[in-house]
Amino acid sequence: MSGRHAATTAPRNLVTRRTRHLQGTSRLVAWCLPRDSAVHRARTLLRNELALAPLRISGDLVAEAELVVDELASNAVRHAQGPYELRILYEHGVPVQAEVADAGTGAALVDQLLDRPLIIPDNIEDLELGGRGLPMVAALTGGICGARNVLLCGTGRAGTGVWFRLPT
Ligand SMILES: Nc1ncnc2c1ncn2[C@@H]1O[C@H](COP(=O)(O)OP(=O)(O)O)[C@@H](O)[C@H]1O
Ligand SMILES: [Mg+2]
C-alpha cells in the first residue's frame, strides 16, 4: 500500500468495506455505504479523497462534486435496493471519476434521464418538486456523467452505477 493510500484509510466506523481492483495505471477503490448514512459518508469520503489529489482542486469544485455525489447517494437509497457503494476511479494516482452503485436495475432509465435538460418554467410556482436531481447532476458535471450496469465490488452481483467525471 502506498503512503498516500495508507493516509486515506479511514477510521473503522467510516468505511465498512473497501475493495481494490488493479488494472495497470487505473485503480478502482470502492467503499460500502451503509443505508442510513450513505449520503453523509459518500460526501465525506469524496471530500477526503479530493483533498489528497496530487493537484489542488478549488473549494468550489469540491463543493460541486459533493453536491453531485449527495444527489446520487440520495437517489440510490431512495430508488434502489442495497448494498450501496461509492467507487472512485484513479488514473495514474489522480481521482478522475466517482460513481455511486446500488443493487438495482435502473441503469438504462437513469442514463436516459441524465440526458434531459433542467427546464425552469416562466412561473417558478410551476417548477415540479421531484425529478430535478438528475438534470442538476447533468448540469453540474457539464454532461460528463452516465449510468451503466456494473458488478458490485462487495458482492460481485449485478447493479447500477451512476458515474460522473471529477474535477482535476
Ligand atoms: N439509482 C437509481 N435507481 C433506480 N432509479 C433511479 C435511480 N436514480 C434515479 N432514479 C429514477 O430517476 C428518477 C428521477 O430522479 P431525480 O431526477 O433525482 O428525481 P427524484 O429523486 O426527485 O425522483 C427517479 O424518480 C427514479 O425513478
Ligand atoms: Mg433525486
PDB file of C-alpha atoms and ligand atoms in Angstrom:
ATOM      1  CA  MET A   1       0.000   0.000   0.000  1.00  0.00           C
ATOM      2  CA  SER A   2       1.422   3.395  -0.939  1.00  0.00           C
ATOM      3  CA  GLY A   3       1.834   6.153   1.618  1.00  0.00           C
ATOM      4  CA  ARG A   4      -0.908   8.185   0.018  1.00  0.00           C
ATOM      5  CA  HIS A   5      -3.408   5.416   0.308  1.00  0.00           C
ATOM      6  CA  ALA A   6      -2.250   4.487   3.746  1.00  0.00           C
ATOM      7  CA  ALA A   7      -3.221   8.058   4.622  1.00  0.00           C
ATOM      8  CA  THR A   8      -6.657   7.618   3.058  1.00  0.00           C
ATOM      9  CA  THR A   9      -7.502   4.628   5.187  1.00  0.00           C
ATOM     10  CA  ALA A  10     -10.499   5.954   7.070  1.00  0.00           C
ATOM     11  CA  PRO A  11     -11.496   5.070  10.624  1.00  0.00           C
ATOM     12  CA  ARG A  12     -13.266   1.757  11.029  1.00  0.00           C
ATOM     13  CA  ASN A  13     -16.608   3.376  11.714  1.00  0.00           C
ATOM     14  CA  LEU A  14     -16.442   5.303   8.449  1.00  0.00           C
ATOM     15  CA  VAL A  15     -15.565   2.584   5.974  1.00  0.00           C
ATOM     16  CA  THR A  16     -17.171  -0.788   6.277  1.00  0.00           C
ATOM     17  CA  ARG A  17     -15.663  -2.329   3.208  1.00  0.00           C
ATOM     18  CA  ARG A  18     -13.147  -1.247   0.668  1.00  0.00           C
ATOM     19  CA  THR A  19     -12.138  -3.218  -2.361  1.00  0.00           C
ATOM     20  CA  ARG A  20      -9.407  -2.555  -4.854  1.00  0.00           C
ATOM     21  CA  HIS A  21      -9.209  -3.606  -8.464  1.00  0.00           C
ATOM     22  CA  LEU A  22      -5.842  -3.075 -10.024  1.00  0.00           C
ATOM     23  CA  GLN A  23      -5.664  -2.589 -13.807  1.00  0.00           C
ATOM     24  CA  GLY A  24      -2.340  -1.201 -14.937  1.00  0.00           C
ATOM     25  CA  THR A  25      -2.368   2.548 -14.334  1.00  0.00           C
ATOM     26  CA  SER A  26      -6.069   2.518 -13.380  1.00  0.00           C
ATOM     27  CA  ARG A  27      -7.289   1.689  -9.920  1.00  0.00           C
ATOM     28  CA  LEU A  28     -10.860   1.467  -8.693  1.00  0.00           C
ATOM     29  CA  VAL A  29     -11.426   1.928  -4.973  1.00  0.00           C
ATOM     30  CA  ALA A  30     -14.870   1.109  -3.570  1.00  0.00           C
ATOM     31  CA  TRP A  31     -16.393   1.760  -0.169  1.00  0.00           C
ATOM     32  CA  CYS A  32     -19.590   0.205   1.082  1.00  0.00           C
ATOM     33  CA  LEU A  33     -22.113   2.890   2.121  1.00  0.00           C
ATOM     34  CA  PRO A  34     -24.492   1.985   4.955  1.00  0.00           C
ATOM     35  CA  ARG A  35     -28.051   2.861   4.013  1.00  0.00           C
ATOM     36  CA  ASP A  36     -28.764   5.129   6.968  1.00  0.00           C
ATOM     37  CA  SER A  37     -25.696   7.309   6.462  1.00  0.00           C
ATOM     38  CA  ALA A  38     -24.962   6.795   2.767  1.00  0.00           C
ATOM     39  CA  VAL A  39     -25.221  10.458   1.784  1.00  0.00           C
ATOM     40  CA  HIS A  40     -23.067  11.796   4.596  1.00  0.00           C
ATOM     41  CA  ARG A  41     -20.436   9.110   4.113  1.00  0.00           C
ATOM     42  CA  ALA A  42     -20.293   9.496   0.357  1.00  0.00           C
ATOM     43  CA  ARG A  43     -19.756  13.245   0.749  1.00  0.00           C
ATOM     44  CA  THR A  44     -17.096  12.822   3.415  1.00  0.00           C
ATOM     45  CA  LEU A  45     -15.207  10.116   1.542  1.00  0.00           C
ATOM     46  CA  LEU A  46     -15.220  12.076  -1.710  1.00  0.00           C
ATOM     47  CA  ARG A  47     -14.107  15.284   0.007  1.00  0.00           C
ATOM     48  CA  ASN A  48     -11.258  13.451   1.738  1.00  0.00           C
ATOM     49  CA  GLU A  49     -10.087  11.785  -1.465  1.00  0.00           C
ATOM     50  CA  LEU A  50     -10.179  15.050  -3.418  1.00  0.00           C
ATOM     51  CA  ALA A  51      -8.207  16.758  -0.654  1.00  0.00           C
ATOM     52  CA  LEU A  52      -5.439  14.181  -1.266  1.00  0.00           C
ATOM     53  CA  ALA A  53      -5.383  14.640  -5.050  1.00  0.00           C
ATOM     54  CA  PRO A  54      -1.905  15.448  -6.405  1.00  0.00           C
ATOM     55  CA  LEU A  55      -3.051  18.824  -7.779  1.00  0.00           C
ATOM     56  CA  ARG A  56      -5.132  21.057  -5.535  1.00  0.00           C
ATOM     57  CA  ILE A  57      -8.804  21.266  -6.543  1.00  0.00           C
ATOM     58  CA  SER A  58     -10.612  24.514  -5.781  1.00  0.00           C
ATOM     59  CA  GLY A  59     -13.091  24.577  -2.913  1.00  0.00           C
ATOM     60  CA  ASP A  60     -15.920  25.490  -5.281  1.00  0.00           C
ATOM     61  CA  LEU A  61     -15.282  22.461  -7.483  1.00  0.00           C
ATOM     62  CA  VAL A  62     -15.044  20.171  -4.465  1.00  0.00           C
ATOM     63  CA  ALA A  63     -18.367  21.577  -3.216  1.00  0.00           C
ATOM     64  CA  GLU A  64     -19.971  20.874  -6.606  1.00  0.00           C
ATOM     65  CA  ALA A  65     -18.645  17.327  -6.678  1.00  0.00           C
ATOM     66  CA  GLU A  66     -20.027  16.813  -3.168  1.00  0.00           C
ATOM     67  CA  LEU A  67     -23.416  18.088  -4.274  1.00  0.00           C
ATOM     68  CA  VAL A  68     -23.442  15.622  -7.150  1.00  0.00           C
ATOM     69  CA  VAL A  69     -22.451  12.647  -5.018  1.00  0.00           C
ATOM     70  CA  ASP A  70     -25.042  13.730  -2.444  1.00  0.00           C
ATOM     71  CA  GLU A  71     -27.780  13.535  -5.074  1.00  0.00           C
ATOM     72  CA  LEU A  72     -26.582  10.192  -6.425  1.00  0.00           C
ATOM     73  CA  ALA A  73     -26.370   8.616  -2.973  1.00  0.00           C
ATOM     74  CA  SER A  74     -29.809  10.046  -2.093  1.00  0.00           C
ATOM     75  CA  ASN A  75     -31.226   8.541  -5.263  1.00  0.00           C
ATOM     76  CA  ALA A  76     -29.616   5.172  -4.621  1.00  0.00           C
ATOM     77  CA  VAL A  77     -31.140   4.763  -1.164  1.00  0.00           C
ATOM     78  CA  ARG A  78     -34.466   6.237  -2.255  1.00  0.00           C
ATOM     79  CA  HIS A  79     -34.972   4.456  -5.545  1.00  0.00           C
ATOM     80  CA  ALA A  80     -32.913   1.250  -5.370  1.00  0.00           C
ATOM     81  CA  GLN A  81     -32.053  -1.610  -3.116  1.00  0.00           C
ATOM     82  CA  GLY A  82     -28.664  -2.020  -1.464  1.00  0.00           C
ATOM     83  CA  PRO A  83     -25.893  -2.706  -0.891  1.00  0.00           C
ATOM     84  CA  TYR A  84     -24.567   0.686  -1.934  1.00  0.00           C
ATOM     85  CA  GLU A  85     -21.043   1.675  -2.859  1.00  0.00           C
ATOM     86  CA  LEU A  86     -19.019   4.794  -3.521  1.00  0.00           C
ATOM     87  CA  ARG A  87     -16.401   3.992  -6.130  1.00  0.00           C
ATOM     88  CA  ILE A  88     -13.584   6.262  -7.218  1.00  0.00           C
ATOM     89  CA  LEU A  89     -11.503   5.590 -10.302  1.00  0.00           C
ATOM     90  CA  TYR A  90      -7.886   6.733 -10.214  1.00  0.00           C
ATOM     91  CA  GLU A  91      -5.719   7.184 -13.300  1.00  0.00           C
ATOM     92  CA  HIS A  92      -2.015   7.455 -12.533  1.00  0.00           C
ATOM     93  CA  GLY A  93      -2.951   8.185  -8.920  1.00  0.00           C
ATOM     94  CA  VAL A  94      -5.337  11.027  -9.842  1.00  0.00           C
ATOM     95  CA  PRO A  95      -9.033  10.651  -8.900  1.00  0.00           C
ATOM     96  CA  VAL A  96     -10.843  11.112 -12.226  1.00  0.00           C
ATOM     97  CA  GLN A  97     -14.292   9.583 -11.826  1.00  0.00           C
ATOM     98  CA  ALA A  98     -16.732   8.935  -8.968  1.00  0.00           C
ATOM     99  CA  GLU A  99     -19.669   6.552  -9.045  1.00  0.00           C
ATOM    100  CA  VAL A 100     -22.461   5.576  -6.695  1.00  0.00           C
ATOM    101  CA  ALA A 101     -23.543   1.984  -7.210  1.00  0.00           C
ATOM    102  CA  ASP A 102     -26.589   0.140  -5.962  1.00  0.00           C
ATOM    103  CA  ALA A 103     -28.017  -3.338  -6.428  1.00  0.00           C
ATOM    104  CA  GLY A 104     -30.937  -2.163  -8.545  1.00  0.00           C
ATOM    105  CA  THR A 105     -31.757  -2.320 -12.235  1.00  0.00           C
ATOM    106  CA  GLY A 106     -32.238   1.373 -13.032  1.00  0.00           C
ATOM    107  CA  ALA A 107     -29.160   1.948 -15.227  1.00  0.00           C
ATOM    108  CA  ALA A 108     -30.952   2.394 -18.564  1.00  0.00           C
ATOM    109  CA  LEU A 109     -33.619   4.685 -17.096  1.00  0.00           C
ATOM    110  CA  VAL A 110     -31.137   6.847 -15.220  1.00  0.00           C
ATOM    111  CA  ASP A 111     -28.841   7.112 -18.239  1.00  0.00           C
ATOM    112  CA  GLN A 112     -31.779   8.332 -20.289  1.00  0.00           C
ATOM    113  CA  LEU A 113     -32.918  10.833 -17.630  1.00  0.00           C
ATOM    114  CA  LEU A 114     -29.407  12.287 -17.377  1.00  0.00           C
ATOM    115  CA  ASP A 115     -29.868  13.471 -20.965  1.00  0.00           C
ATOM    116  CA  ARG A 116     -32.928  15.552 -20.118  1.00  0.00           C
ATOM    117  CA  PRO A 117     -32.249  19.266 -19.589  1.00  0.00           C
ATOM    118  CA  LEU A 118     -33.413  21.084 -16.467  1.00  0.00           C
ATOM    119  CA  ILE A 119     -36.285  23.292 -17.633  1.00  0.00           C
ATOM    120  CA  ILE A 120     -37.023  26.318 -15.487  1.00  0.00           C
ATOM    121  CA  PRO A 121     -40.625  27.442 -16.171  1.00  0.00           C
ATOM    122  CA  ASP A 122     -41.521  31.120 -16.550  1.00  0.00           C
ATOM    123  CA  ASN A 123     -43.589  30.888 -13.407  1.00  0.00           C
ATOM    124  CA  ILE A 124     -41.426  29.465 -10.630  1.00  0.00           C
ATOM    125  CA  GLU A 125     -44.514  28.030  -8.909  1.00  0.00           C
ATOM    126  CA  ASP A 126     -44.859  25.666 -11.866  1.00  0.00           C
ATOM    127  CA  LEU A 127     -41.467  24.111 -11.083  1.00  0.00           C
ATOM    128  CA  GLU A 128     -42.005  20.473 -10.191  1.00  0.00           C
ATOM    129  CA  LEU A 129     -40.536  19.419  -6.874  1.00  0.00           C
ATOM    130  CA  GLY A 130     -39.494  15.928  -7.933  1.00  0.00           C
ATOM    131  CA  GLY A 131     -37.342  14.878 -10.861  1.00  0.00           C
ATOM    132  CA  ARG A 132     -34.834  17.706 -10.687  1.00  0.00           C
ATOM    133  CA  GLY A 133     -31.906  15.794  -9.214  1.00  0.00           C
ATOM    134  CA  LEU A 134     -30.595  14.113 -12.352  1.00  0.00           C
ATOM    135  CA  PRO A 135     -30.855  17.250 -14.537  1.00  0.00           C
ATOM    136  CA  MET A 136     -28.934  19.065 -11.794  1.00  0.00           C
ATOM    137  CA  VAL A 137     -26.269  16.328 -11.897  1.00  0.00           C
ATOM    138  CA  ALA A 138     -26.019  16.695 -15.673  1.00  0.00           C
ATOM    139  CA  ALA A 139     -25.718  20.478 -15.381  1.00  0.00           C
ATOM    140  CA  LEU A 140     -23.094  20.436 -12.614  1.00  0.00           C
ATOM    141  CA  THR A 141     -20.937  17.884 -14.429  1.00  0.00           C
ATOM    142  CA  GLY A 142     -21.185  19.526 -17.844  1.00  0.00           C
ATOM    143  CA  GLY A 143     -22.942  16.404 -19.064  1.00  0.00           C
ATOM    144  CA  ILE A 144     -19.929  14.182 -18.373  1.00  0.00           C
ATOM    145  CA  CYS A 145     -21.920  11.632 -16.424  1.00  0.00           C
ATOM    146  CA  GLY A 146     -23.917   8.498 -17.089  1.00  0.00           C
ATOM    147  CA  ALA A 147     -25.346   5.286 -15.739  1.00  0.00           C
ATOM    148  CA  ARG A 148     -24.265   1.756 -16.533  1.00  0.00           C
ATOM    149  CA  ASN A 149     -24.643  -1.829 -15.467  1.00  0.00           C
ATOM    150  CA  VAL A 150     -21.917  -2.792 -13.017  1.00  0.00           C
ATOM    151  CA  LEU A 151     -20.882  -5.617 -10.754  1.00  0.00           C
ATOM    152  CA  LEU A 152     -20.776  -4.540  -7.131  1.00  0.00           C
ATOM    153  CA  CYS A 153     -17.272  -4.797  -5.709  1.00  0.00           C
ATOM    154  CA  GLY A 154     -18.526  -6.071  -2.365  1.00  0.00           C
ATOM    155  CA  THR A 155     -20.852  -8.855  -3.537  1.00  0.00           C
ATOM    156  CA  GLY A 156     -19.921  -9.486  -7.177  1.00  0.00           C
ATOM    157  CA  ARG A 157     -23.604  -9.193  -8.055  1.00  0.00           C
ATOM    158  CA  ALA A 158     -25.159  -7.054 -10.772  1.00  0.00           C
ATOM    159  CA  GLY A 159     -26.224  -3.495 -10.095  1.00  0.00           C
ATOM    160  CA  THR A 160     -26.382   0.066 -11.365  1.00  0.00           C
ATOM    161  CA  GLY A 161     -23.543   2.569 -11.278  1.00  0.00           C
ATOM    162  CA  VAL A 162     -24.186   6.276 -11.779  1.00  0.00           C
ATOM    163  CA  TRP A 163     -20.884   7.991 -12.501  1.00  0.00           C
ATOM    164  CA  PHE A 164     -19.527  11.454 -13.125  1.00  0.00           C
ATOM    165  CA  ARG A 165     -16.200  12.964 -14.096  1.00  0.00           C
ATOM    166  CA  LEU A 166     -14.328  14.560 -11.211  1.00  0.00           C
ATOM    167  CA  PRO A 167     -12.627  17.956 -11.427  1.00  0.00           C
ATOM    168  CA  THR A 168      -8.859  17.534 -11.856  1.00  0.00           C
TER     169      THR A 168
HETATM  170  N1  LIG B   1     -30.198   4.808  -8.550  1.00  0.00           N
HETATM  171  C1  LIG B   1     -31.406   4.765  -9.142  1.00  0.00           C
HETATM  172  N2  LIG B   1     -32.022   3.574  -9.370  1.00  0.00           N
HETATM  173  C2  LIG B   1     -33.238   3.497  -9.972  1.00  0.00           C
HETATM  174  N3  LIG B   1     -33.925   4.583 -10.381  1.00  0.00           N
HETATM  175  C3  LIG B   1     -33.380   5.804 -10.175  1.00  0.00           C
HETATM  176  C4  LIG B   1     -32.102   5.959  -9.555  1.00  0.00           C
HETATM  177  N4  LIG B   1     -31.821   7.275  -9.513  1.00  0.00           N
HETATM  178  C5  LIG B   1     -32.869   7.898 -10.076  1.00  0.00           C
HETATM  179  N5  LIG B   1     -33.808   7.027 -10.469  1.00  0.00           N
HETATM  180  C6  LIG B   1     -35.074   7.323 -11.165  1.00  0.00           C
HETATM  181  O1  LIG B   1     -34.950   8.581 -11.797  1.00  0.00           O
HETATM  182  C7  LIG B   1     -35.998   9.433 -11.371  1.00  0.00           C
HETATM  183  C8  LIG B   1     -35.518  10.856 -11.378  1.00  0.00           C
HETATM  184  O2  LIG B   1     -34.519  11.065 -10.381  1.00  0.00           O
HETATM  185  P1  LIG B   1     -34.274  12.541  -9.849  1.00  0.00           P
HETATM  186  O3  LIG B   1     -34.111  13.443 -11.024  1.00  0.00           O
HETATM  187  O4  LIG B   1     -33.162  12.506  -8.879  1.00  0.00           O
HETATM  188  O5  LIG B   1     -35.651  12.921  -9.139  1.00  0.00           O
HETATM  189  P2  LIG B   1     -36.300  12.408  -7.766  1.00  0.00           P
HETATM  190  O6  LIG B   1     -35.221  11.711  -6.974  1.00  0.00           O
HETATM  191  O7  LIG B   1     -36.782  13.665  -7.116  1.00  0.00           O
HETATM  192  O8  LIG B   1     -37.413  11.488  -8.160  1.00  0.00           O
HETATM  193  C9  LIG B   1     -36.401   8.906 -10.026  1.00  0.00           C
HETATM  194  O9  LIG B   1     -37.720   9.273  -9.682  1.00  0.00           O
HETATM  195  C10 LIG B   1     -36.264   7.405 -10.219  1.00  0.00           C
HETATM  196  O10 LIG B   1     -37.388   6.895 -10.890  1.00  0.00           O
HETATM  197 MG    MG B   2     -33.280  12.582  -6.693  1.00  0.00          MG
END
